[in-house]
Amino acid sequence: MAMESVRQRRGSVLSWCLFWIAIVGGIAFLYFLMQNPKDNYGSDPQRINDLANANLNVTKAESKDWPGWRGVLRDGIYHHPIKTDWPAGGPPVLWRQDVGPSYASVAVERGRVFVFGKHRTHQNRETLQCLSETDGRELWRFDYEASYNIQYDNIPRGTPCVDGDLVFIVGGGGRMHCLEATPDASEPKLLWQRDLLKDFNAPLPTWGVAFSPLVVGDLVYIMPGGRGDNSIAALDKRTGQTRWKVLNDAPAYSSPIAGTLAGQPQLVCLMARRLVGLALDTGKLLWEFPWATDHDANCATPILVNKYVFISSGYAHGSAVVQIDHAEGNFTASKVYVSRKMQNHFSTCVLWKDHLYGFDNAQFACMKFREEPDDAKPLNWTKGNLDKGSLIAAGEHLIVLGEFGQVVLVEPSPEAFKSRAEFQFTTDKTWSAPALAQGRLYLRDSKQIVCFDVRP
């Protein structure tokens, strides 16, 4: 009994010691974080984990695939190293394949490359091609009737979204399809289809339906822009049935994104005249911020980081950072700054190490991203000759695609434009954003898609 009492006392003392060690260690860790705040948004592991925890299309931020618009986290960043000593003519070409015209980017998942566009010979049909990641050969294709008339090319804009064996596409006229196909399938299975304009009482936008659908958990989020609480909707991803639909906003040309803001995962959508945050499960409006532009031409995808949202628009409008706060059960959206700078016409910036890189109308530019209010946000520098292009980030570098096929490997720097390699991919108009998966860079123009080898 005496020995048992001694052991109990020793165990109790040891437990208290461990308890106080944990308390002191936790305080020291919090102090370290306060003294060393992170502003490296381009590669901050905490930001990656926060977004991944919101289940953005896939739940593993370390994935080397590119399952939809702007990659795994919709931030335009490939979070892995690439080869950067490119020869004068560009990286080695692994393969090229003829495709139909489109402004959509490509999705890459589990050895398959999904390319969406108009049929090469039948212009009243839209086609999804599934290509081999290894050699570009066509594994299967799915096409359907798609007759519509919009301004500036009757071709698709929205990028496919891949979620496991499911592939979602939305055409320029609002026809949406969900296909099921395993990596070894010789042809896909059509699970469901919706006519978004008809089903959601939506007008055909001037430049066509342009959003790329987003999958979070069991739901696929869409932005049909319909009247009568039909503006934004969540569908069951396997059946296509409507789970909820909300708001009366007119459609724009941006794509939805999900992330954690002010401690709560939410859906963020840039509509024709305002930016909104919604509850993922119910569609409840959490907050809003006015953002009306000429021609309702809000095209860029919002960028989310911590409690901030960055938005930008062309047509002489500019950009803004919005701060989202949550107190006593209510969300608020307030202006951090509004600037006439960084007027993205159709592309979206990349946020890298507290600086934004993107297109200020027809100039490639760099702009400081600060969290202090009332920052005037002057541009750090601009680079002409690339016109209205697009970009992604990879391996501590930016890959910039100019409007007419110029490709530039850029070392991101707030001091000056630093080109590390350049080559001419095509002379056609290139409004399809680059994609990067498994060390393979995908570029497309109106006639072809080319796969370049940038594996380290």
Short mmCIF file of C-alpha atoms in Angstrom, two decimals:
data_model
loop_
_atom_site.label_atom_id
_atom_site.label_comp_id
_atom_site.label_asym_id
_atom_site.label_seq_id
_atom_site.Cartn_x
_atom_site.Cartn_y
_atom_site.Cartn_z
CA MET A 1 0.00 0.00 0.00
CA ALA A 2 2.84 2.41 0.86
CA MET A 3 4.56 1.68 -2.43
CA GLU A 4 1.27 2.26 -4.26
CA SER A 5 0.85 5.64 -2.55
CA VAL A 6 4.37 6.71 -3.53
CA ARG A 7 3.75 5.69 -7.15
CA GLN A 8 0.48 7.58 -7.17
CA ARG A 9 2.16 10.71 -5.80
CA ARG A 10 4.98 10.41 -8.34
CA GLY A 11 2.44 9.94 -11.15
CA SER A 12 0.50 12.96 -9.97
CA VAL A 13 3.62 15.14 -9.83
CA LEU A 14 4.69 13.96 -13.28
CA SER A 15 1.25 14.74 -14.73
CA TRP A 16 1.32 18.27 -13.32
CA CYS A 17 4.82 18.80 -14.69
CA LEU A 18 3.75 17.70 -18.16
CA PHE A 19 0.67 19.91 -17.92
CA TRP A 20 2.70 23.04 -17.11
CA ILE A 21 5.31 22.23 -19.73
CA ALA A 22 2.51 22.07 -22.33
CA ILE A 23 1.07 25.40 -21.12
CA VAL A 24 4.43 27.18 -21.19
CA GLY A 25 5.27 25.66 -24.58
CA GLY A 26 1.97 26.79 -26.02
CA ILE A 27 2.48 30.34 -24.77
CA ALA A 28 6.00 30.38 -26.22
CA PHE A 29 4.69 29.15 -29.59
CA LEU A 30 1.99 31.82 -29.70
CA TYR A 31 4.56 34.48 -28.82
CA PHE A 32 6.75 33.21 -31.68
CA LEU A 33 3.86 33.52 -34.11
CA MET A 34 3.10 37.05 -32.94
CA GLN A 35 6.72 38.06 -33.39
CA ASN A 36 7.01 36.33 -36.76
CA PRO A 37 3.82 36.99 -38.74
CA LYS A 38 3.61 35.31 -42.11
CA ASP A 39 2.85 37.33 -45.20
CA ASN A 40 4.18 34.83 -47.73
CA TYR A 41 0.72 34.08 -49.07
CA GLY A 42 2.04 32.29 -52.12
CA SER A 43 3.56 29.43 -50.15
CA ASP A 44 2.18 29.74 -46.60
CA PRO A 45 1.43 26.16 -45.40
CA GLN A 46 -1.25 27.45 -43.01
CA ARG A 47 -3.12 29.12 -45.85
CA ILE A 48 -2.87 25.94 -47.89
CA ASN A 49 -4.23 23.90 -44.98
CA ASP A 50 -7.05 26.34 -44.31
CA LEU A 51 -8.21 26.22 -47.91
CA ALA A 52 -7.80 22.46 -48.14
CA ASN A 53 -9.86 22.02 -44.98
CA ALA A 54 -12.67 23.84 -46.78
CA ASN A 55 -12.57 20.86 -49.18
CA LEU A 56 -11.79 22.86 -52.31
CA ASN A 57 -12.49 20.31 -55.01
CA VAL A 58 -9.87 17.95 -53.56
CA THR A 59 -8.81 17.81 -49.94
CA LYS A 60 -5.06 17.34 -50.38
CA ALA A 61 -3.16 20.51 -51.14
CA GLU A 62 -0.06 18.46 -51.95
CA SER A 63 -1.68 17.02 -55.08
CA LYS A 64 0.35 17.43 -58.26
CA ASP A 65 -2.74 17.30 -60.46
CA TRP A 66 -4.74 20.28 -61.77
CA PRO A 67 -8.40 19.21 -61.40
CA GLY A 68 -10.06 22.40 -62.58
CA TRP A 69 -9.96 26.15 -62.94
CA ARG A 70 -6.72 27.59 -61.50
CA GLY A 71 -5.60 24.29 -59.99
CA VAL A 72 -6.15 22.43 -56.75
CA LEU A 73 -6.99 25.45 -54.60
CA ARG A 74 -8.17 27.80 -57.37
CA ASP A 75 -5.28 30.10 -56.49
CA GLY A 76 -3.35 29.61 -59.73
CA ILE A 77 -0.39 28.05 -57.91
CA TYR A 78 1.32 24.72 -58.56
CA HIS A 79 2.86 24.03 -55.17
CA HIS A 80 5.82 21.99 -56.43
CA PRO A 81 9.19 22.69 -58.09
CA ILE A 82 9.62 22.73 -61.87
CA LYS A 83 12.58 22.84 -64.24
CA THR A 84 13.45 26.46 -65.02
CA ASP A 85 16.54 26.27 -67.26
CA TRP A 86 14.48 26.42 -70.43
CA PRO A 87 16.25 26.41 -73.81
CA ALA A 88 15.72 29.26 -76.26
CA GLY A 89 12.80 27.56 -78.01
CA GLY A 90 11.03 26.65 -74.79
CA PRO A 91 10.81 23.43 -72.76
CA PRO A 92 10.78 20.08 -74.63
CA VAL A 93 7.45 19.24 -76.26
CA LEU A 94 6.07 15.91 -75.07
CA TRP A 95 3.08 15.90 -77.40
CA ARG A 96 0.53 18.04 -79.20
CA GLN A 97 -3.09 17.35 -80.14
CA ASP A 98 -5.65 19.06 -82.37
CA VAL A 99 -8.60 20.50 -80.44
CA GLY A 100 -11.57 22.72 -81.14
CA PRO A 101 -11.62 26.46 -80.32
CA SER A 102 -12.28 27.52 -76.74
CA TYR A 103 -11.32 30.02 -74.06
CA ALA A 104 -11.45 27.30 -71.40
CA SER A 105 -8.33 26.06 -69.65
CA VAL A 106 -7.73 22.34 -69.14
CA ALA A 107 -8.16 20.02 -66.17
CA VAL A 108 -5.73 17.18 -65.41
CA GLU A 109 -6.49 14.36 -62.99
CA ARG A 110 -5.03 10.85 -62.57
CA GLY A 111 -3.30 10.62 -65.92
CA ARG A 112 -6.10 12.21 -67.94
CA VAL A 113 -6.24 15.62 -69.61
CA PHE A 114 -9.73 17.07 -70.11
CA VAL A 115 -10.07 19.57 -72.96
CA PHE A 116 -13.38 21.34 -73.57
CA GLY A 117 -14.26 23.31 -76.69
CA LYS A 118 -16.36 23.60 -79.82
CA HIS A 119 -16.24 20.64 -82.19
CA ARG A 120 -13.50 21.10 -84.79
CA THR A 121 -15.83 20.60 -87.76
CA HIS A 122 -19.39 20.89 -86.37
CA GLN A 123 -19.68 24.40 -84.93
CA ASN A 124 -23.10 23.72 -83.41
CA ARG A 125 -21.66 21.09 -81.10
CA GLU A 126 -19.48 21.26 -77.99
CA THR A 127 -16.94 18.54 -77.22
CA LEU A 128 -15.10 17.24 -74.17
CA GLN A 129 -11.96 15.33 -75.12
CA CYS A 130 -10.19 13.06 -72.66
CA LEU A 131 -6.51 12.71 -73.59
CA SER A 132 -3.69 10.60 -72.22
CA GLU A 133 -1.35 12.60 -70.01
CA THR A 134 1.57 10.50 -71.30
CA ASP A 135 1.28 10.86 -75.07
CA GLY A 136 -1.80 12.99 -75.82
CA ARG A 137 -3.75 10.27 -77.59
CA GLU A 138 -7.52 10.58 -77.35
CA LEU A 139 -9.01 8.12 -74.86
CA TRP A 140 -12.61 9.14 -75.46
CA ARG A 141 -14.77 12.11 -76.35
CA PHE A 142 -18.23 13.35 -75.48
CA ASP A 143 -20.09 15.86 -77.64
CA TYR A 144 -23.58 17.29 -77.78
CA GLU A 145 -25.71 19.83 -79.62
CA ALA A 146 -24.94 23.37 -78.49
CA SER A 147 -26.34 26.11 -80.70
CA TYR A 148 -26.18 29.63 -79.27
CA ASN A 149 -25.27 33.11 -80.40
CA ILE A 150 -23.10 35.33 -78.21
CA GLN A 151 -20.72 38.19 -78.84
CA TYR A 152 -17.04 37.59 -79.43
CA ASP A 153 -16.91 33.93 -80.56
CA ASN A 154 -19.52 31.24 -80.01
CA ILE A 155 -17.19 29.00 -78.01
CA PRO A 156 -17.05 27.72 -74.41
CA ARG A 157 -15.40 29.69 -71.64
CA GLY A 158 -15.74 27.46 -68.56
CA THR A 159 -13.00 25.00 -67.56
CA PRO A 160 -13.97 21.39 -66.73
CA CYS A 161 -14.06 20.42 -63.05
CA VAL A 162 -12.92 16.91 -62.07
CA ASP A 163 -13.89 15.30 -58.77
CA GLY A 164 -12.71 11.69 -58.57
CA ASP A 165 -14.48 9.84 -61.38
CA LEU A 166 -16.90 12.70 -62.03
CA VAL A 167 -16.33 15.38 -64.67
CA PHE A 168 -18.47 18.54 -64.86
CA ILE A 169 -18.67 20.86 -67.85
CA VAL A 170 -20.72 24.01 -68.52
CA GLY A 171 -20.97 25.22 -72.12
CA GLY A 172 -21.13 28.74 -73.47
CA GLY A 173 -24.92 28.46 -73.89
CA GLY A 174 -25.51 27.15 -70.36
CA ARG A 175 -25.77 23.41 -71.01
CA MET A 176 -24.27 21.53 -68.04
CA HIS A 177 -23.27 17.85 -68.02
CA CYS A 178 -21.95 15.46 -65.40
CA LEU A 179 -20.01 12.47 -66.71
CA GLU A 180 -18.66 9.48 -64.83
CA ALA A 181 -15.43 7.90 -66.07
CA THR A 182 -12.78 5.88 -64.28
CA PRO A 183 -9.14 6.31 -65.43
CA ASP A 184 -9.36 3.09 -67.47
CA ALA A 185 -12.78 3.79 -69.02
CA SER A 186 -13.06 3.60 -72.80
CA GLU A 187 -16.06 5.94 -72.76
CA PRO A 188 -17.86 8.05 -70.14
CA LYS A 189 -21.28 7.51 -68.63
CA LEU A 190 -23.67 10.46 -68.67
CA LEU A 191 -25.06 10.80 -65.13
CA TRP A 192 -27.16 13.92 -65.61
CA GLN A 193 -27.54 17.16 -67.53
CA ARG A 194 -29.19 20.52 -66.92
CA ASP A 195 -30.17 23.46 -69.11
CA LEU A 196 -29.13 26.21 -66.71
CA LEU A 197 -30.77 29.08 -68.58
CA LYS A 198 -34.12 27.30 -68.70
CA ASP A 199 -34.00 25.65 -65.27
CA PHE A 200 -32.90 28.80 -63.44
CA ASN A 201 -34.76 31.47 -65.44
CA ALA A 202 -31.47 33.00 -66.51
CA PRO A 203 -30.61 35.24 -69.45
CA LEU A 204 -27.80 34.36 -71.82
CA PRO A 205 -24.99 36.77 -70.89
CA THR A 206 -23.60 39.02 -73.61
CA TRP A 207 -20.38 36.99 -73.82
CA GLY A 208 -21.89 33.65 -72.88
CA VAL A 209 -21.93 31.53 -69.74
CA ALA A 210 -18.34 31.60 -68.50
CA PHE A 211 -18.09 30.25 -64.95
CA SER A 212 -16.28 27.02 -64.10
CA PRO A 213 -18.26 24.80 -61.68
CA LEU A 214 -16.85 24.06 -58.23
CA VAL A 215 -17.23 20.87 -56.19
CA VAL A 216 -17.12 20.95 -52.40
CA GLY A 217 -18.06 17.70 -50.69
CA ASP A 218 -21.30 16.36 -52.16
CA LEU A 219 -22.30 19.61 -53.83
CA VAL A 220 -21.37 21.28 -57.10
CA TYR A 221 -21.76 25.06 -57.08
CA ILE A 222 -22.93 27.02 -60.12
CA MET A 223 -23.65 30.67 -60.97
CA PRO A 224 -26.48 30.73 -63.56
CA GLY A 225 -27.50 34.30 -62.71
CA GLY A 226 -31.23 33.65 -62.89
CA ARG A 227 -34.07 35.84 -61.68
CA GLY A 228 -36.21 35.00 -58.67
CA ASP A 229 -33.70 33.46 -56.26
CA ASN A 230 -31.93 31.65 -59.09
CA SER A 231 -28.64 33.49 -59.19
CA ILE A 232 -26.36 31.02 -57.36
CA ALA A 233 -27.17 27.36 -56.75
CA ALA A 234 -25.83 24.16 -55.24
CA LEU A 235 -26.60 20.85 -56.96
CA ASP A 236 -26.20 17.30 -55.76
CA LYS A 237 -23.10 16.29 -57.63
CA ARG A 238 -24.31 12.75 -58.40
CA THR A 239 -27.94 13.47 -59.33
CA GLY A 240 -27.92 17.11 -60.44
CA GLN A 241 -30.89 17.88 -58.22
CA THR A 242 -31.04 21.40 -56.80
CA ARG A 243 -30.16 21.51 -53.08
CA TRP A 244 -30.53 25.27 -52.74
CA LYS A 245 -30.72 28.39 -54.90
CA VAL A 246 -30.52 32.00 -53.79
CA LEU A 247 -30.25 35.69 -54.74
CA ASN A 248 -31.41 37.67 -57.76
CA ASP A 249 -28.10 38.96 -59.07
CA ALA A 250 -27.45 39.28 -62.77
CA PRO A 251 -24.74 36.95 -64.08
CA ALA A 252 -21.15 37.97 -64.58
CA TYR A 253 -18.23 35.92 -65.94
CA SER A 254 -16.34 35.00 -62.78
CA SER A 255 -16.10 31.56 -61.13
CA PRO A 256 -17.04 30.61 -57.56
CA ILE A 257 -14.39 29.85 -54.97
CA ALA A 258 -14.62 28.38 -51.47
CA GLY A 259 -12.40 29.09 -48.49
CA THR A 260 -12.27 30.02 -44.83
CA LEU A 261 -12.89 33.69 -44.07
CA ALA A 262 -13.21 35.06 -40.53
CA GLY A 263 -13.16 31.50 -39.22
CA GLN A 264 -15.95 30.04 -41.36
CA PRO A 265 -15.74 28.08 -44.62
CA GLN A 266 -17.90 29.81 -47.21
CA LEU A 267 -18.63 30.24 -50.88
CA VAL A 268 -17.48 33.51 -52.45
CA CYS A 269 -18.92 34.70 -55.76
CA LEU A 270 -18.30 37.86 -57.79
CA MET A 271 -21.58 38.62 -59.52
CA ALA A 272 -22.45 41.37 -61.99
CA ARG A 273 -22.72 44.16 -59.42
CA ARG A 274 -21.54 42.86 -56.07
CA LEU A 275 -19.27 40.40 -54.26
CA VAL A 276 -21.05 37.98 -51.91
CA GLY A 277 -20.18 35.37 -49.30
CA LEU A 278 -22.59 32.47 -48.72
CA ALA A 279 -22.91 29.58 -46.29
CA LEU A 280 -21.79 26.43 -48.11
CA ASP A 281 -24.59 24.22 -46.80
CA THR A 282 -27.61 26.53 -47.12
CA GLY A 283 -26.65 29.41 -49.39
CA LYS A 284 -27.47 31.93 -46.66
CA LEU A 285 -26.09 35.36 -47.53
CA LEU A 286 -23.36 36.11 -44.96
CA TRP A 287 -22.06 39.41 -46.34
CA GLU A 288 -21.92 41.55 -49.48
CA PHE A 289 -19.76 44.25 -51.00
CA PRO A 290 -20.89 46.45 -53.94
CA TRP A 291 -18.82 46.12 -57.13
CA ALA A 292 -20.63 47.35 -60.23
CA THR A 293 -18.67 47.59 -63.50
CA ASP A 294 -19.37 48.60 -67.07
CA HIS A 295 -21.07 45.86 -69.10
CA ASP A 296 -21.34 43.73 -65.91
CA ALA A 297 -17.87 42.52 -66.90
CA ASN A 298 -16.61 41.00 -63.66
CA CYS A 299 -14.47 38.16 -64.95
CA ALA A 300 -11.60 37.52 -62.52
CA THR A 301 -11.94 34.97 -59.73
CA PRO A 302 -11.73 36.39 -56.18
CA ILE A 303 -8.54 35.67 -54.24
CA LEU A 304 -9.02 34.66 -50.59
CA VAL A 305 -6.42 34.94 -47.87
CA ASN A 306 -6.98 35.03 -44.11
CA LYS A 307 -9.89 37.46 -43.70
CA TYR A 308 -9.37 39.30 -46.98
CA VAL A 309 -10.79 39.04 -50.49
CA PHE A 310 -9.10 40.61 -53.52
CA ILE A 311 -11.17 41.42 -56.61
CA SER A 312 -10.34 43.15 -59.87
CA SER A 313 -12.09 44.15 -63.07
CA GLY A 314 -11.28 45.73 -66.43
CA TYR A 315 -13.01 48.45 -68.44
CA ALA A 316 -11.25 51.22 -66.47
CA HIS A 317 -12.58 49.94 -63.15
CA GLY A 318 -9.74 48.61 -60.98
CA SER A 319 -9.30 46.45 -57.89
CA ALA A 320 -10.17 46.23 -54.20
CA VAL A 321 -9.36 44.35 -51.04
CA VAL A 322 -12.34 43.61 -48.79
CA GLN A 323 -12.00 42.68 -45.13
CA ILE A 324 -14.42 40.11 -43.70
CA ASP A 325 -15.10 40.17 -39.96
CA HIS A 326 -17.33 38.05 -37.74
CA ALA A 327 -18.66 39.17 -34.38
CA GLU A 328 -21.73 38.24 -32.33
CA GLY A 329 -23.01 35.94 -35.06
CA ASN A 330 -22.87 38.53 -37.84
CA PHE A 331 -20.46 38.97 -40.75
CA THR A 332 -19.40 42.34 -42.09
CA ALA A 333 -17.53 43.30 -45.25
CA SER A 334 -15.54 46.52 -45.22
CA LYS A 335 -13.25 48.27 -47.67
CA VAL A 336 -9.52 48.01 -47.06
CA TYR A 337 -8.78 49.86 -50.28
CA VAL A 338 -10.19 50.49 -53.73
CA SER A 339 -7.72 51.28 -56.51
CA ARG A 340 -7.84 52.11 -60.19
CA LYS A 341 -4.82 49.85 -60.62
CA MET A 342 -4.66 46.17 -61.67
CA GLN A 343 -7.56 46.14 -64.12
CA ASN A 344 -7.78 42.45 -65.04
CA HIS A 345 -9.85 42.20 -68.20
CA PHE A 346 -10.47 38.43 -68.21
CA SER A 347 -7.59 36.81 -66.32
CA THR A 348 -6.97 36.54 -62.55
CA CYS A 349 -3.96 37.67 -60.53
CA VAL A 350 -1.64 35.38 -58.58
CA LEU A 351 -0.83 36.37 -55.00
CA TRP A 352 2.78 35.50 -54.21
CA LYS A 353 4.73 36.59 -51.14
CA ASP A 354 2.49 39.57 -50.33
CA HIS A 355 2.51 40.89 -53.91
CA LEU A 356 -0.07 40.57 -56.65
CA TYR A 357 1.05 39.73 -60.18
CA GLY A 358 -1.43 40.15 -63.00
CA PHE A 359 -2.58 42.26 -65.91
CA ASP A 360 -3.40 45.92 -65.51
CA ASN A 361 -5.43 46.07 -68.71
CA ALA A 362 -2.77 45.32 -71.40
CA GLN A 363 0.29 45.51 -69.15
CA PHE A 364 1.74 42.78 -66.96
CA ALA A 365 2.20 44.33 -63.52
CA CYS A 366 3.14 43.87 -59.89
CA MET A 367 1.29 45.49 -57.01
CA LYS A 368 1.78 45.37 -53.26
CA PHE A 369 -0.84 43.51 -51.26
CA ARG A 370 -1.05 45.06 -47.78
CA GLU A 371 -3.42 44.50 -44.93
CA GLU A 372 -3.35 48.08 -43.70
CA PRO A 373 -6.39 50.23 -44.59
CA ASP A 374 -6.22 53.23 -46.88
CA ASP A 375 -3.18 52.02 -48.78
CA ALA A 376 -3.02 53.80 -52.13
CA LYS A 377 -1.60 50.68 -53.79
CA PRO A 378 0.68 52.08 -56.49
CA LEU A 379 1.98 49.59 -59.02
CA ASN A 380 5.52 48.42 -58.35
CA TRP A 381 6.25 48.03 -62.07
CA THR A 382 4.64 47.26 -65.41
CA LYS A 383 5.72 45.31 -68.48
CA GLY A 384 4.18 45.91 -71.88
CA ASN A 385 4.18 43.76 -75.04
CA LEU A 386 2.19 40.92 -73.46
CA ASP A 387 -1.22 42.53 -73.99
CA LYS A 388 -4.10 40.93 -72.04
CA GLY A 389 -2.61 37.65 -70.94
CA SER A 390 -2.88 35.17 -68.07
CA LEU A 391 -0.53 33.47 -65.63
CA ILE A 392 0.08 30.80 -63.03
CA ALA A 393 2.81 30.31 -60.42
CA ALA A 394 5.05 27.26 -60.03
CA GLY A 395 8.28 26.42 -58.29
CA GLU A 396 9.10 29.95 -57.10
CA HIS A 397 8.45 31.30 -60.61
CA LEU A 398 5.58 32.73 -62.65
CA ILE A 399 4.60 31.33 -66.03
CA VAL A 400 3.06 34.18 -68.03
CA LEU A 401 1.16 33.61 -71.27
CA GLY A 402 0.70 36.71 -73.40
CA GLU A 403 -2.43 37.32 -75.41
CA PHE A 404 -0.76 36.32 -78.68
CA GLY A 405 1.31 33.35 -77.61
CA GLN A 406 4.35 34.85 -75.89
CA VAL A 407 5.47 32.71 -72.92
CA VAL A 408 7.70 34.20 -70.24
CA LEU A 409 9.20 32.51 -67.19
CA VAL A 410 9.36 35.26 -64.58
CA GLU A 411 11.13 35.39 -61.26
CA PRO A 412 8.63 37.18 -59.03
CA SER A 413 10.17 40.32 -57.61
CA PRO A 414 8.60 43.54 -56.31
CA GLU A 415 11.64 45.51 -57.49
CA ALA A 416 11.55 44.86 -61.23
CA PHE A 417 10.31 42.60 -64.01
CA LYS A 418 12.79 39.69 -64.16
CA SER A 419 12.50 37.42 -67.17
CA ARG A 420 14.36 34.10 -66.90
CA ALA A 421 13.25 32.56 -70.21
CA GLU A 422 11.00 33.44 -73.13
CA PHE A 423 9.66 31.71 -76.22
CA GLN A 424 6.84 32.07 -78.75
CA PHE A 425 4.26 29.33 -78.34
CA THR A 426 1.91 30.47 -81.14
CA THR A 427 0.84 33.59 -83.00
CA ASP A 428 -2.88 32.89 -82.44
CA LYS A 429 -4.90 34.58 -79.75
CA THR A 430 -4.39 32.73 -76.45
CA TRP A 431 -7.09 33.49 -73.92
CA SER A 432 -6.94 30.04 -72.29
CA ALA A 433 -4.98 30.13 -69.04
CA PRO A 434 -1.98 27.80 -68.64
CA ALA A 435 -2.33 24.61 -66.61
CA LEU A 436 0.36 22.55 -64.88
CA ALA A 437 0.17 19.00 -63.54
CA GLN A 438 2.76 16.35 -62.71
CA GLY A 439 5.51 18.60 -64.08
CA ARG A 440 3.78 19.02 -67.45
CA LEU A 441 2.81 22.46 -68.72
CA TYR A 442 -0.31 22.70 -70.91
CA LEU A 443 -0.87 25.58 -73.32
CA ARG A 444 -3.61 25.86 -75.93
CA ASP A 445 -4.63 28.14 -78.75
CA SER A 446 -7.63 27.98 -81.08
CA LYS A 447 -6.42 24.83 -82.85
CA GLN A 448 -4.17 22.76 -80.61
CA ILE A 449 -3.05 21.88 -77.12
CA VAL A 450 0.66 21.37 -76.47
CA CYS A 451 2.20 19.57 -73.50
CA PHE A 452 5.67 20.79 -72.42
CA ASP A 453 8.01 18.91 -70.10
CA VAL A 454 9.03 21.03 -67.09
CA ARG A 455 9.66 18.14 -64.69
CA PRO A 456 12.63 18.95 -62.40
#
